[in-house]
Coordinates of C-alpha atoms in Angstrom, one line a residue:
X1 CA 20.8 52.2 -20.8
X2 CA 19.0 52.0 -24.2
X3 CA 18.5 48.7 -26.0
X4 CA 20.1 48.8 -29.4
X5 CA 18.3 46.8 -32.1
X6 CA 20.5 45.5 -34.9
X7 CA 19.8 47.2 -38.3
X8 CA 18.9 43.9 -40.0
X9 CA 16.2 43.3 -37.4
X10 CA 14.7 46.8 -37.6
X11 CA 14.8 46.8 -41.4
X12 CA 13.2 43.3 -41.4
X13 CA 10.3 44.4 -39.2
X14 CA 9.7 47.6 -41.2
X15 CA 9.6 45.7 -44.5
X16 CA 7.5 42.9 -43.1
X17 CA 4.9 45.4 -41.8
X18 CA 4.8 47.1 -45.2
X19 CA 4.4 43.8 -46.9
X20 CA 1.4 42.9 -44.7
X21 CA -0.2 46.2 -45.3
X22 CA 0.3 46.0 -49.1
X23 CA -1.0 42.4 -49.4
X24 CA -4.1 43.2 -47.3
X25 CA -4.7 46.3 -49.4
X26 CA -4.3 44.2 -52.6
X27 CA -7.0 41.8 -51.3
X28 CA -9.3 44.8 -50.7
X29 CA -8.7 46.1 -54.2
X30 CA -9.3 42.6 -55.7
X31 CA -12.6 42.3 -53.9
X32 CA -13.9 45.8 -54.6
X33 CA -12.3 46.4 -58.0
X34 CA -10.9 49.7 -56.9
X35 CA -7.7 51.4 -58.0
X36 CA -6.2 54.8 -57.1
X37 CA -4.6 57.1 -59.6
X38 CA -2.5 60.0 -58.3
X39 CA -1.1 62.8 -60.4
X40 CA 1.2 65.7 -59.5
X41 CA 2.1 68.1 -62.2
X42 CA 5.7 69.2 -61.9
X43 CA 6.1 71.5 -64.9
X44 CA 4.6 72.1 -68.4
X45 CA 6.7 72.3 -71.5
X46 CA 4.7 73.8 -74.3
X47 CA 1.7 71.4 -74.6
X48 CA 3.4 68.5 -72.7
X49 CA 3.1 68.3 -68.9
X50 CA 5.8 66.5 -66.8
X51 CA 3.6 64.8 -64.3
X52 CA 4.6 62.6 -61.3
X53 CA 2.0 59.8 -61.6
X54 CA 1.3 56.9 -59.3
X55 CA -1.0 54.0 -59.9
X56 CA -2.2 52.0 -56.9
X57 CA -4.1 48.9 -58.0
X58 CA -4.3 45.3 -56.8
X59 CA -1.3 44.2 -59.1
X60 CA 0.9 47.0 -57.8
X61 CA 0.1 46.2 -54.1
X62 CA 0.5 42.5 -54.6
X63 CA 3.9 42.7 -56.3
X64 CA 5.1 45.3 -53.8
X65 CA 4.0 43.1 -50.9
X66 CA 5.9 40.2 -52.3
X67 CA 9.0 42.3 -52.9
X68 CA 8.9 43.6 -49.3
X69 CA 8.3 40.2 -47.8
X70 CA 11.2 38.6 -49.7
X71 CA 13.4 41.6 -48.9
X72 CA 12.6 41.3 -45.2
X73 CA 13.5 37.6 -45.2
X74 CA 16.8 38.4 -47.1
X75 CA 17.7 41.1 -44.6
X76 CA 17.1 38.8 -41.6
X77 CA 19.1 36.1 -43.4
X78 CA 21.9 38.5 -44.0
X79 CA 22.3 39.0 -40.2
X80 CA 24.0 35.7 -40.0
X81 CA 25.4 35.4 -43.6
X82 CA 27.1 38.8 -43.5
X83 CA 28.1 38.6 -39.9
X84 CA 31.7 39.7 -39.4
X85 CA 31.6 41.9 -42.5
X86 CA 33.0 45.4 -41.6
X87 CA 30.6 47.1 -44.0
X88 CA 27.4 45.2 -43.0
X89 CA 25.4 48.4 -42.4
X90 CA 26.4 49.7 -45.9
X91 CA 25.1 46.4 -47.3
X92 CA 21.8 46.9 -45.6
X93 CA 21.4 50.4 -46.9
X94 CA 22.1 49.2 -50.4
X95 CA 19.5 46.5 -50.2
X96 CA 17.0 49.1 -48.9
X97 CA 17.9 51.4 -51.8
X98 CA 17.3 48.5 -54.1
X99 CA 13.8 47.9 -52.7
X100 CA 13.0 51.7 -52.9
X101 CA 14.0 51.7 -56.6
X102 CA 11.8 48.7 -57.2
X103 CA 8.9 50.4 -55.5
X104 CA 9.3 53.4 -57.8
X105 CA 9.2 51.1 -60.8
X106 CA 6.1 49.2 -59.6
X107 CA 3.9 52.1 -58.8
X108 CA 4.7 54.3 -61.8
X109 CA 2.6 54.3 -65.0
X110 CA 4.7 57.2 -66.3
X111 CA 7.9 56.5 -68.4
X112 CA 9.8 59.4 -66.7
X113 CA 9.1 58.1 -63.2
X114 CA 9.7 54.6 -64.3
X115 CA 13.2 55.7 -65.5
X116 CA 14.0 56.8 -61.9
X117 CA 13.3 53.3 -60.6
X118 CA 14.9 51.6 -63.7
X119 CA 18.1 53.5 -63.4
X120 CA 18.1 53.1 -59.6
X121 CA 17.9 49.4 -60.0
X122 CA 20.8 49.4 -62.4
X123 CA 23.0 51.6 -60.3
X124 CA 22.4 49.8 -57.0
X125 CA 22.8 46.4 -58.6
X126 CA 26.2 47.5 -60.0
X127 CA 27.3 48.5 -56.5
X128 CA 26.0 45.2 -55.0
X129 CA 27.7 43.1 -57.7
X130 CA 31.1 44.7 -57.0
X131 CA 30.6 44.5 -53.2
X132 CA 33.4 42.0 -52.9
X133 CA 36.1 44.2 -54.4
X134 CA 38.1 42.0 -56.7
X135 CA 38.8 41.6 -60.4
X136 CA 36.0 39.1 -61.0
X137 CA 33.4 41.2 -59.3
X138 CA 34.6 44.4 -61.1
X139 CA 34.3 42.6 -64.5
X140 CA 30.8 41.2 -63.6
X141 CA 29.6 44.6 -62.4
X142 CA 30.8 46.3 -65.6
X143 CA 29.1 43.7 -67.8
X144 CA 25.9 44.0 -65.7
X145 CA 25.9 47.8 -65.9
X146 CA 26.6 48.1 -69.6
X147 CA 24.1 45.5 -70.6
X148 CA 21.4 47.3 -68.6
X149 CA 22.4 50.6 -70.2
X150 CA 20.9 49.3 -73.5
X151 CA 17.5 49.1 -71.8
X152 CA 18.0 52.6 -70.4
X153 CA 18.6 54.0 -73.9
X154 CA 15.4 52.2 -75.1
X155 CA 13.4 53.8 -72.3
X156 CA 14.8 57.2 -73.1
X157 CA 13.9 56.8 -76.8
X158 CA 10.4 55.7 -75.7
X159 CA 10.1 58.9 -73.6
X160 CA 11.1 61.0 -76.7
X161 CA 8.6 59.1 -78.8
X162 CA 5.8 59.6 -76.3
X163 CA 6.5 63.4 -76.4
X164 CA 4.3 63.6 -79.5
X165 CA 1.3 62.3 -77.4
X166 CA 1.5 65.3 -75.1
X167 CA 2.4 63.2 -72.1
X168 CA 4.3 60.1 -70.8
X169 CA 1.5 58.1 -69.2
X170 CA 1.3 54.9 -71.2
X171 CA -2.0 53.9 -69.6
X172 CA -3.7 56.9 -71.0
X173 CA -1.7 57.5 -74.2
X174 CA -1.9 54.0 -75.7
X175 CA -1.3 52.9 -79.3
X176 CA -4.2 54.9 -80.8
X177 CA -2.4 58.2 -80.1
X178 CA 0.6 57.1 -82.2
X179 CA 0.9 56.4 -85.9
X180 CA 1.4 52.9 -87.1
X181 CA 5.2 53.3 -87.6
X182 CA 5.6 55.1 -84.2
X183 CA 3.6 52.4 -82.5
X184 CA 5.7 49.6 -83.9
X185 CA 8.9 51.5 -82.9
X186 CA 7.5 52.0 -79.4
X187 CA 6.7 48.3 -79.1
X188 CA 10.2 47.4 -80.2
X189 CA 11.8 49.8 -77.7
X190 CA 9.8 48.5 -74.8
X191 CA 10.5 44.9 -75.7
X192 CA 14.2 45.7 -76.0
X193 CA 14.2 47.4 -72.6
X194 CA 12.3 44.4 -71.0
X195 CA 14.7 41.9 -72.6
X196 CA 17.8 43.6 -71.3
X197 CA 16.5 43.7 -67.7
X198 CA 15.2 40.1 -67.9
X199 CA 18.4 38.8 -69.6
X200 CA 16.8 37.4 -72.7
X201 CA 19.0 36.5 -75.7
X202 CA 21.2 38.3 -76.8
X203 CA 21.5 40.0 -73.3
X204 CA 21.8 36.8 -71.2
X205 CA 25.4 36.9 -70.3
X206 CA 25.1 39.4 -67.4
X207 CA 22.8 37.2 -65.3
X208 CA 25.2 34.4 -64.4
X209 CA 28.0 36.9 -64.1
X210 CA 26.1 38.8 -61.5
X211 CA 26.5 35.8 -59.2
X212 CA 29.7 37.6 -58.0
X213 CA 27.4 39.5 -55.6
X214 CA 26.8 38.1 -52.1
X215 CA 24.2 35.3 -52.0
X216 CA 21.5 37.3 -50.1
X217 CA 21.6 39.8 -53.0
X218 CA 21.1 36.9 -55.4
X219 CA 18.1 35.7 -53.4
X220 CA 16.6 39.2 -53.7
X221 CA 17.8 40.4 -57.1
X222 CA 17.4 37.2 -59.1
X223 CA 14.0 36.1 -57.7
X224 CA 11.7 39.0 -57.3
X225 CA 13.3 42.3 -58.2
X226 CA 15.8 43.2 -60.9
X227 CA 15.3 40.3 -63.3
X228 CA 11.5 40.5 -63.1
X229 CA 11.4 44.3 -63.7
X230 CA 11.5 43.7 -67.5
X231 CA 8.6 41.2 -67.2
X232 CA 6.6 43.6 -65.1
X233 CA 7.2 46.5 -67.6
X234 CA 5.9 44.4 -70.5
X235 CA 2.9 43.3 -68.4
X236 CA 2.0 47.0 -67.9
X237 CA 2.6 47.6 -71.7
X238 CA 0.7 44.5 -72.7
X239 CA -2.2 46.4 -74.3
X240 CA 0.2 48.3 -76.6
X241 CA 2.1 45.1 -77.6
X242 CA -1.0 43.2 -78.7
X243 CA -0.8 42.2 -82.4
X244 CA 2.6 43.7 -83.0
X245 CA 5.6 42.1 -84.7
X246 CA 7.6 42.5 -81.5
X247 CA 5.4 39.8 -79.9
X248 CA 6.5 37.3 -82.5
X249 CA 10.2 38.2 -82.0
X250 CA 9.8 38.1 -78.2
X251 CA 8.2 34.6 -78.4
X252 CA 11.1 33.2 -80.5
X253 CA 13.9 34.8 -78.4
X254 CA 12.3 33.8 -75.1
X255 CA 11.8 30.2 -76.2
X256 CA 15.5 30.1 -77.3
X257 CA 16.5 31.6 -73.9
X258 CA 14.5 28.8 -72.1
X259 CA 16.3 26.1 -74.1
X260 CA 19.7 27.7 -73.8
X261 CA 19.5 28.2 -70.1
X262 CA 18.2 24.7 -69.4
X263 CA 20.9 23.2 -71.6
X264 CA 23.7 25.3 -70.0
X265 CA 22.6 24.4 -66.4
X266 CA 23.2 20.7 -67.1
X267 CA 26.9 21.4 -67.8
X268 CA 27.5 24.0 -65.1
X269 CA 29.3 23.1 -61.8
X270 CA 28.9 26.4 -59.9
X271 CA 26.0 26.1 -57.5
X272 CA 24.9 29.7 -57.8
X273 CA 25.2 29.8 -61.5
X274 CA 23.1 26.7 -61.9
X275 CA 20.3 28.5 -60.0
X276 CA 20.9 31.6 -62.0
X277 CA 20.4 29.7 -65.2
X278 CA 17.2 28.2 -63.8
X279 CA 16.0 31.7 -63.2
X280 CA 16.9 32.6 -66.8
X281 CA 14.9 29.6 -68.0
X282 CA 11.8 30.7 -65.9
X283 CA 12.2 34.3 -67.2
X284 CA 11.9 32.8 -70.7
X285 CA 8.7 31.1 -69.6
X286 CA 7.2 34.4 -68.3
X287 CA 8.3 36.3 -71.5
X288 CA 6.9 33.6 -73.8
X289 CA 3.5 33.4 -72.2
X290 CA 3.4 37.2 -72.2
X291 CA 4.2 37.3 -75.9
X292 CA 1.2 34.9 -76.5
X293 CA -1.1 37.5 -74.9
X294 CA -1.6 36.2 -71.3
X295 CA -0.1 38.9 -69.0
X296 CA -2.1 37.7 -66.0
X297 CA -0.5 34.2 -66.3
X298 CA 3.0 35.9 -66.6
X299 CA 2.3 37.9 -63.4
X300 CA 1.0 34.7 -61.6
X301 CA 4.2 32.8 -62.5
X302 CA 6.3 35.9 -61.5
X303 CA 4.9 35.8 -58.0
X304 CA 5.0 32.0 -57.5
X305 CA 8.6 31.9 -59.0
X306 CA 9.7 34.6 -56.6
X307 CA 8.8 32.5 -53.6
X308 CA 10.6 29.2 -54.4
X309 CA 13.5 30.8 -56.2
X310 CA 14.4 33.0 -53.2
X311 CA 14.1 29.9 -51.1
X312 CA 16.5 28.0 -53.4
X313 CA 19.1 30.8 -53.3
X314 CA 18.9 31.0 -49.5
X315 CA 19.4 27.2 -49.3
X316 CA 22.4 27.5 -51.6
X317 CA 23.8 30.3 -49.5
X318 CA 23.4 28.2 -46.3
X319 CA 25.3 25.4 -48.0
X320 CA 28.1 27.7 -49.3
X321 CA 28.3 29.4 -45.9
X322 CA 28.7 26.0 -44.2
X323 CA 31.4 24.6 -46.6
X324 CA 33.6 27.8 -46.2
X325 CA 32.5 29.5 -49.4
X326 CA 33.1 26.6 -51.9
X327 CA 30.6 26.8 -54.8
X328 CA 31.7 23.8 -56.9
X329 CA 29.0 21.2 -56.5
X330 CA 31.6 18.4 -57.2
X331 CA 33.1 19.3 -53.8
X332 CA 29.8 18.8 -52.0
X333 CA 27.6 15.8 -51.4
X334 CA 25.9 14.0 -48.5
X335 CA 24.5 17.2 -47.1
X336 CA 21.1 15.6 -46.5
X337 CA 22.7 13.8 -43.5
X338 CA 24.5 16.9 -42.1
X339 CA 22.0 19.6 -43.0
X340 CA 18.6 17.9 -43.0
X341 CA 16.5 21.1 -42.6
X342 CA 18.3 22.9 -45.4
X343 CA 18.1 19.8 -47.6
X344 CA 14.3 19.6 -47.0
X345 CA 13.8 23.3 -47.9
X346 CA 16.1 22.9 -51.0
X347 CA 14.2 19.8 -52.2
X348 CA 10.9 21.7 -51.7
X349 CA 12.2 24.6 -53.9
X350 CA 13.5 22.1 -56.5
X351 CA 10.2 20.2 -56.6
X352 CA 8.3 23.5 -57.0
X353 CA 10.7 24.5 -59.8
X354 CA 9.9 21.3 -61.6
X355 CA 6.2 21.8 -61.3
X356 CA 5.4 19.0 -58.9
X357 CA 1.7 18.8 -58.2
X358 CA 0.3 21.0 -55.4
X359 CA 3.4 23.0 -54.9
X360 CA 3.7 26.7 -56.0
X361 CA 5.3 26.1 -59.3
X362 CA 2.7 23.5 -60.4
X363 CA -0.2 26.0 -60.3
X364 CA 1.5 28.5 -62.6
X365 CA 3.7 26.3 -64.8
X366 CA 1.1 23.7 -65.6
X367 CA -1.5 26.3 -66.7
X368 CA 1.2 28.1 -68.7
X369 CA 2.2 24.9 -70.6
X370 CA -1.3 23.9 -71.3
X371 CA -2.3 27.4 -72.6
X372 CA 0.9 27.5 -74.7
X373 CA 0.2 24.0 -76.2
X374 CA -3.4 25.2 -76.9
X375 CA -2.2 28.5 -78.5
X376 CA -1.4 28.8 -82.2
X377 CA 2.4 28.8 -81.7
X378 CA 4.9 27.9 -84.4
X379 CA 6.7 24.5 -84.5
X380 CA 10.0 25.9 -83.4
X381 CA 8.6 27.5 -80.2
X382 CA 6.6 24.4 -79.4
X383 CA 9.6 22.1 -79.6
X384 CA 11.7 24.5 -77.5
X385 CA 8.9 24.7 -74.9
X386 CA 8.9 20.9 -74.7
X387 CA 12.7 20.5 -74.5
X388 CA 13.0 23.3 -71.9
X389 CA 10.4 21.6 -69.7
X390 CA 12.4 18.3 -69.7
X391 CA 15.7 20.0 -69.2
X392 CA 14.3 21.7 -66.0
X393 CA 13.8 18.3 -64.4
X394 CA 17.1 17.1 -65.7
X395 CA 19.3 19.9 -64.1
X396 CA 17.3 19.8 -60.9
X397 CA 18.0 16.1 -60.4
X398 CA 21.6 16.7 -61.3
X399 CA 21.8 19.5 -58.6
X400 CA 20.2 17.3 -56.0
X401 CA 22.5 14.4 -56.8
X402 CA 25.7 16.4 -56.5
X403 CA 24.8 18.4 -53.4
X404 CA 22.6 16.3 -51.2
X405 CA 23.3 12.6 -52.0
X406 CA 26.4 10.5 -51.9
X407 CA 29.5 11.2 -49.8
X408 CA 30.8 14.5 -48.5
X409 CA 33.8 15.3 -50.7
X410 CA 35.5 18.1 -48.7
X411 CA 37.0 15.8 -46.0
X412 CA 36.5 15.9 -42.3
X413 CA 37.9 19.4 -41.6
X414 CA 34.5 21.1 -42.0
X415 CA 31.7 21.3 -39.5
X416 CA 28.5 21.4 -41.5
X417 CA 25.2 21.8 -39.7
X418 CA 21.8 23.7 -39.5
X419 CA 22.6 25.4 -36.2
X420 CA 22.3 29.0 -37.6
X421 CA 18.6 29.7 -36.8
X422 CA 18.9 33.2 -38.2
X423 CA 19.4 31.6 -41.6
X424 CA 17.0 28.7 -41.2
X425 CA 14.0 30.8 -40.0
X426 CA 13.6 32.7 -43.3
X427 CA 14.0 29.5 -45.2
X428 CA 11.1 27.9 -43.3
X429 CA 8.9 31.0 -43.9
X430 CA 9.6 30.9 -47.6
X431 CA 9.0 27.1 -47.6
X432 CA 5.5 27.7 -46.4
X433 CA 5.1 30.1 -49.4
X434 CA 6.5 27.5 -51.8
X435 CA 4.0 25.0 -50.6
X436 CA 0.8 27.0 -50.2
X437 CA 1.6 30.2 -52.2
X438 CA 0.6 28.8 -55.6
X439 CA -2.8 27.6 -54.5
X440 CA -3.6 30.8 -52.7
X441 CA -2.5 33.0 -55.6
X442 CA -4.5 30.9 -58.1
X443 CA -7.7 31.3 -56.0
X444 CA -7.1 35.0 -55.6
X445 CA -6.0 36.0 -59.1
X446 CA -8.2 33.6 -61.1
X447 CA -11.6 33.3 -59.4
X448 CA -12.9 31.9 -62.7
X449 CA -10.6 29.1 -64.1
X450 CA -9.2 29.1 -67.6
X451 CA -11.1 27.0 -70.1
X452 CA -8.6 24.6 -71.6
X453 CA -9.6 22.0 -74.1
X454 CA -7.0 19.7 -75.5
X455 CA -6.5 16.0 -76.3
X456 CA -5.2 13.4 -73.9
X457 CA -1.8 13.4 -75.6
X458 CA -1.3 17.1 -75.1
X459 CA -2.7 16.9 -71.6
X460 CA -0.1 14.3 -70.6
X461 CA 2.8 15.8 -72.7
X462 CA 4.2 17.9 -69.9
X463 CA 4.2 14.9 -67.5
X464 CA 5.8 12.7 -70.1
X465 CA 8.5 15.2 -70.9
X466 CA 9.3 15.7 -67.2
X467 CA 9.7 12.0 -66.8
X468 CA 12.0 11.8 -69.8
X469 CA 14.0 14.7 -68.3
X470 CA 14.4 12.8 -65.1
X471 CA 15.7 9.8 -67.0
X472 CA 18.1 12.0 -68.9
X473 CA 19.3 13.5 -65.6
X474 CA 20.0 10.1 -64.2
X475 CA 22.0 9.2 -67.3
X476 CA 24.0 12.4 -67.2
X477 CA 25.0 11.7 -63.5
X478 CA 25.4 8.0 -63.2
X479 CA 25.4 6.4 -66.6
X480 CA 27.9 5.9 -69.4
X481 CA 26.8 9.3 -70.9
X482 CA 28.5 11.1 -68.0
X483 CA 31.9 9.6 -68.7
X484 CA 31.5 10.1 -72.5
X485 CA 30.6 13.8 -72.1
X486 CA 33.5 14.4 -69.8
X487 CA 36.0 13.0 -72.2
X488 CA 38.2 15.1 -74.5
X489 CA 36.2 13.9 -77.6
X490 CA 33.2 16.0 -76.6
X491 CA 35.1 18.8 -74.9
X492 CA 34.4 21.5 -77.6
X493 CA 30.6 20.6 -77.5
X494 CA 30.4 20.7 -73.7
X495 CA 32.3 24.0 -73.6
X496 CA 29.9 25.5 -76.2
X497 CA 26.8 24.3 -74.3
X498 CA 28.1 25.1 -70.8
X499 CA 29.1 28.6 -71.8
X500 CA 25.6 29.6 -72.9
X501 CA 26.5 29.3 -76.6
X502 CA 29.6 31.5 -76.1
X503 CA 27.2 34.4 -75.1
X504 CA 29.6 35.8 -72.4
X505 CA 32.4 36.0 -74.9
X506 CA 30.2 37.6 -77.6
X507 CA 28.9 40.1 -75.1
X508 CA 32.3 41.2 -73.8
X509 CA 35.3 40.4 -76.0
X510 CA 33.2 39.9 -79.2
X511 CA 31.6 43.3 -78.9
X512 CA 34.6 45.3 -77.5
X513 CA 37.4 43.8 -79.7
X514 CA 36.7 45.8 -82.9
X515 CA 35.9 48.9 -81.0
X516 CA 39.1 48.7 -79.0
X517 CA 41.1 48.0 -82.3
X518 CA 39.5 51.0 -83.9
X519 CA 40.2 53.1 -80.9
X520 CA 43.9 52.0 -80.9
X521 CA 44.2 52.7 -84.6
X522 CA 42.6 56.2 -84.2
X523 CA 44.9 56.9 -81.3
X524 CA 48.0 55.9 -83.3
X525 CA 47.1 57.5 -86.6
X526 CA 45.1 60.5 -85.3
X527 CA 46.0 61.5 -81.8
X528 CA 49.6 60.4 -81.9
X529 CA 50.0 60.8 -85.7
X530 CA 48.6 63.5 -87.9
X531 CA 47.1 65.6 -85.2
X532 CA 50.4 65.7 -83.4
X533 CA 52.2 66.5 -86.7
X534 CA 49.9 69.3 -87.7
X535 CA 48.8 70.2 -84.1
X536 CA 50.9 70.5 -81.0
X537 CA 54.2 69.2 -82.4
X538 CA 53.7 71.0 -85.8
X539 CA 53.2 74.4 -84.2
X540 CA 56.1 73.7 -81.9
X541 CA 58.4 72.8 -84.8
X542 CA 57.4 75.8 -86.8
X543 CA 57.9 78.2 -83.9
X544 CA 61.3 76.5 -83.1
X545 CA 62.4 76.9 -86.7
X546 CA 61.3 80.6 -86.8
X547 CA 63.1 81.4 -83.5
X548 CA 66.3 79.7 -84.7
X549 CA 66.3 81.9 -87.9
X550 CA 65.8 85.0 -85.7
X551 CA 68.6 83.8 -83.5
X552 CA 70.9 83.5 -86.5
X553 CA 70.0 87.0 -87.6
X554 CA 70.7 88.4 -84.2
X555 CA 74.1 86.6 -83.8
X556 CA 75.6 88.0 -87.0
X557 CA 74.9 91.6 -85.8
X558 CA 77.3 94.0 -87.8
X559 CA 76.9 92.4 -91.2
X560 CA 73.2 92.0 -90.9
X561 CA 72.6 95.5 -89.6
X562 CA 74.7 97.1 -92.4
X563 CA 72.9 95.0 -95.0
X564 CA 69.5 95.7 -93.7
X565 CA 70.4 99.5 -93.5
X566 CA 71.4 99.5 -97.1
X567 CA 68.2 97.6 -98.2
X568 CA 66.0 100.1 -96.4
X569 CA 67.8 103.1 -98.0
X570 CA 67.2 101.5 -101.4
X571 CA 63.5 100.9 -100.7
X572 CA 63.0 104.5 -99.4
X573 CA 64.8 105.9 -102.4
X574 CA 62.5 104.1 -104.9
X575 CA 59.4 105.0 -102.8
X576 CA 60.2 108.7 -102.6
X577 CA 61.4 109.1 -106.2

């Protein structure tokens, strides 16, 4: 009798093996400075060749290794979380298809092959968001798909623009092959594509809506794959973006995204949406430092953030799974006593998110903040940076207060514990990464440290703002401010802030309302109006009228025949004579 291995275990071992190979190969490439460039010409159109191109360098292998590692942990975690689901194998196949699409995107320096991975991510993410087939999931999936289609259009226009270069390899055909106007347009298209995938303003609404997907999908999609695809694309295009106007626009919009997401997370009560908004805030950090001209720092924070954010989503999934799928943090509390291991991992992830010294987030966020403060940024971006840093600590403390401390608010009918080892083992593995990953990555990626020279006030600014954010978080949870904000006097303001500045409404009803009204008017006036009058109904009426005249002529047979006979005789007489 053959031993059958569950699919989640076999997939986990396969991805974990691939992750180990990729990370070891990345270390070899870092040490030797080697990279492999593979080209396969598919066809030639006039002077332009359609080439399947692959680039295998240390950045590609490192990112691919992290994606495979987190995917393996997510699949193993799903063995318990999705247990009892009739379509569990289908779920596993979708996750593997998602990883394959991401791999296409990572190893492609060619816009056409990038589009394969780009569209694959969009398609599979749509199917995963609507996995729980209900109205909420369907609406969220449609918003996600349509928002990402804007980025697809930008990539397609970029492919058309690159046609004048004789190829689509953006590493070889950089800005000097394009005119000044075409180069500016290409930068704008690439930035738009990256902003849609990484949910920057004004495309931010789809990210919290995508929380309708299963929590393991959120741990994978919103930590290391879909949302970071836009950041990775801009990292690859960073040489073309240097000095362009698109960088200034990207800096302002990413700073606004940081601030908006941090503010919204402090007024949100859905556990997964709070973590999604924190992801949105960190994506703003990556985009902003990228727009300042530091792609290596953006990549460093991308990897470090993937570790502790996947851990945070897994902890949230364990909590939701234990309390029978409740996601409202007001219904939780006291979990530190009942789920100590999950609480420990969750606190580790939260501390790393806040940039606590010697955790993964500290090594990337601290350097990013200091480099940003040292860079010649405008006053608006500087203030938004400072406020977003404080708000991160604020909503993190609020999350810990509502979920882990206090009393359990769901009553005594629920058995909450850490007994599911299939769920806790991946969390422990990612906790090791959240503790040691930042230090290891900083030593590998930056063998020579950044030279940062600033005054004592700027040096301690991040620490001071974080402390003020902690005080604000305490006031929001326990103080008089909490009662005032929950009163009806401030209800419009809290709704505005908590709904991401009405971004979901503007992205759905605000955009579609006028188009739907125009379509309805065209249908009434055009399709059901004039086109019917002069089209199908008009032809039908004319034919009916003509046939009725013929019928009248045929009914009065004798009189009509005699009259017509007489008329023809008269006509023939005049013609002959």
